[in-house]
């Protein structure tokens, strides 16, 4: 079963102002979710050379793929289409307009971090809460759907 998390790199994983730095809890969350079988793919709509940024932050090996603005418009849409088919996927978003809305258009549920919106399936204050949201989703799926 393929389980993929599409990470909004600029906001959930790292911040660029004033210099690139990791968001508190992001590295630990990536590691914990990878141990549970999730594959990580990063996208960044406002950054070019995302691979170099990830490398500089010590995260290069944590992502199976990186999609940035240097590849053209809509890196999230490209990332989702390139990863299909998958069994489970979530967009881990920092922005409603930049990630939650495009995730909905691609029919992929989202977890909004650092904000709240009824458009996201879950909302979290920080990356450290993402694991609980995914566990809740799994529990809900088991309650509503018969798994083979």
Coordinates of C-alpha atoms in Angstrom, one line a residue:
X1 CA 0.0 0.0 0.0
X2 CA 1.5 3.4 -1.0
X3 CA 1.0 6.2 1.6
X4 CA 2.2 9.6 0.5
X5 CA 2.4 12.9 2.2
X6 CA 2.8 16.0 0.0
X7 CA 4.5 18.6 2.2
X8 CA 4.2 22.4 1.7
X9 CA 7.9 23.0 2.2
X10 CA 7.6 26.8 2.6
X11 CA 5.6 27.0 5.8
X12 CA 5.2 23.5 7.3
X13 CA 8.8 22.2 6.9
X14 CA 10.8 25.4 6.7
X15 CA 10.6 29.2 6.7
X16 CA 12.7 31.4 4.5
X17 CA 12.6 34.7 6.5
X18 CA 15.1 36.0 7.4
X19 CA 17.1 32.9 6.5
X20 CA 16.0 29.4 5.8
X21 CA 15.3 27.5 9.0
X22 CA 13.4 24.4 10.0
X23 CA 9.9 24.8 11.6
X24 CA 9.9 23.4 15.2
X25 CA 9.0 19.8 15.2
X26 CA 9.2 19.3 11.4
X27 CA 12.2 17.0 11.2
X28 CA 11.0 14.8 14.0
X29 CA 7.5 14.6 12.4
X30 CA 9.0 13.6 9.1
X31 CA 11.1 10.9 10.7
X32 CA 8.2 9.5 12.8
X33 CA 5.9 9.3 9.8
X34 CA 8.5 7.7 7.6
X35 CA 8.9 5.0 10.3
X36 CA 5.1 4.4 9.9
X37 CA 5.4 3.9 6.2
X38 CA 4.6 7.3 4.8
X39 CA 6.6 8.5 1.8
X40 CA 7.4 12.3 1.8
X41 CA 7.2 14.5 -1.3
X42 CA 7.8 18.2 -1.0
X43 CA 6.5 21.1 -3.1
X44 CA 7.3 24.8 -3.0
X45 CA 5.4 27.3 -5.1
X46 CA 7.7 30.2 -4.4
X47 CA 11.1 28.6 -4.3
X48 CA 13.5 27.5 -7.0
X49 CA 16.3 25.0 -6.3
X50 CA 14.3 23.3 -3.6
X51 CA 16.8 20.4 -3.6
X52 CA 19.6 22.7 -2.6
X53 CA 17.5 24.3 0.2
X54 CA 16.5 20.8 1.5
X55 CA 20.2 19.7 1.4
X56 CA 21.3 22.8 3.3
X57 CA 18.8 22.1 6.0
X58 CA 19.8 18.4 6.3
X59 CA 16.6 17.1 4.8
X60 CA 17.6 15.9 1.3
X61 CA 17.3 12.2 2.1
X62 CA 13.9 12.6 3.8
X63 CA 12.0 13.3 0.6
X64 CA 11.3 10.9 -2.3
X65 CA 10.7 13.8 -4.6
X66 CA 10.9 17.6 -4.6
X67 CA 8.8 19.9 -6.9
X68 CA 9.6 23.6 -7.0
X69 CA 8.7 26.8 -8.8
X70 CA 11.6 26.3 -11.2
X71 CA 9.6 23.6 -13.0
X72 CA 6.8 26.0 -13.8
X73 CA 3.4 26.8 -12.3
X74 CA 1.5 24.6 -9.8
X75 CA 4.2 22.4 -8.2
X76 CA 1.6 20.7 -6.0
X77 CA -0.6 19.6 -8.9
X78 CA 2.5 18.3 -10.7
X79 CA 3.6 16.4 -7.6
X80 CA 0.2 14.8 -7.1
X81 CA -0.1 13.7 -10.7
X82 CA 3.5 12.4 -10.8
X83 CA 2.9 10.2 -7.7
X84 CA -0.4 8.7 -8.9
X85 CA -1.6 6.0 -8.3
X86 CA -1.4 5.9 -4.5
X87 CA -3.6 4.2 -1.9
X88 CA -3.5 7.0 0.7
X89 CA -2.3 10.6 0.4
X90 CA -2.6 13.9 2.3
X91 CA -1.4 17.4 1.5
X92 CA 0.2 18.9 4.5
X93 CA -0.5 22.6 4.0
X94 CA 0.4 26.0 5.3
X95 CA -2.0 27.9 3.1
X96 CA -5.6 27.5 2.1
X97 CA -5.3 29.2 -1.3
X98 CA -1.8 27.8 -2.0
X99 CA -2.3 24.2 -1.0
X100 CA -5.7 23.3 0.5
X101 CA -7.8 24.5 -2.4
X102 CA -5.5 22.8 -5.0
X103 CA -5.5 19.6 -2.9
X104 CA -9.4 19.6 -3.0
X105 CA -9.3 20.1 -6.8
X106 CA -7.0 17.0 -7.0
X107 CA -9.3 15.1 -4.6
X108 CA -6.6 14.7 -2.0
X109 CA -7.5 15.4 1.6
X110 CA -5.4 18.0 3.5
X111 CA -4.1 18.9 6.9
X112 CA -3.8 22.7 7.5
X113 CA -1.0 23.6 9.9
X114 CA -0.9 26.9 11.8
X115 CA -4.3 28.0 10.7
X116 CA -7.9 26.8 10.6
X117 CA -10.3 26.4 7.7
X118 CA -13.4 24.3 7.0
X119 CA -11.9 23.5 3.6
X120 CA -9.2 21.3 5.2
X121 CA -10.0 17.8 6.6
X122 CA -7.9 18.5 9.7
X123 CA -6.3 21.6 11.2
X124 CA -3.2 21.5 13.5
X125 CA -1.3 24.2 15.4
X126 CA 2.1 22.6 14.6
X127 CA 3.8 19.8 12.7
X128 CA 4.0 17.7 15.9
X129 CA 0.1 17.3 15.7
X130 CA 0.1 15.9 12.1
X131 CA 0.7 12.3 13.3
X132 CA -2.4 12.4 15.5
X133 CA -4.5 13.8 12.6
X134 CA -3.4 10.9 10.4
X135 CA -4.1 8.4 13.2
X136 CA -7.6 9.9 13.5
X137 CA -8.2 9.7 9.8
X138 CA -7.2 6.0 9.8
X139 CA -9.5 5.3 12.7
X140 CA -12.4 7.1 11.0
X141 CA -11.7 5.1 7.8
X142 CA -12.0 1.9 9.7
X143 CA -15.2 3.0 11.2
X144 CA -16.9 4.0 8.0
X145 CA -15.4 1.7 5.4
X146 CA -14.8 -2.0 5.3
X147 CA -11.1 -2.6 4.6
X148 CA -10.2 -5.7 2.5

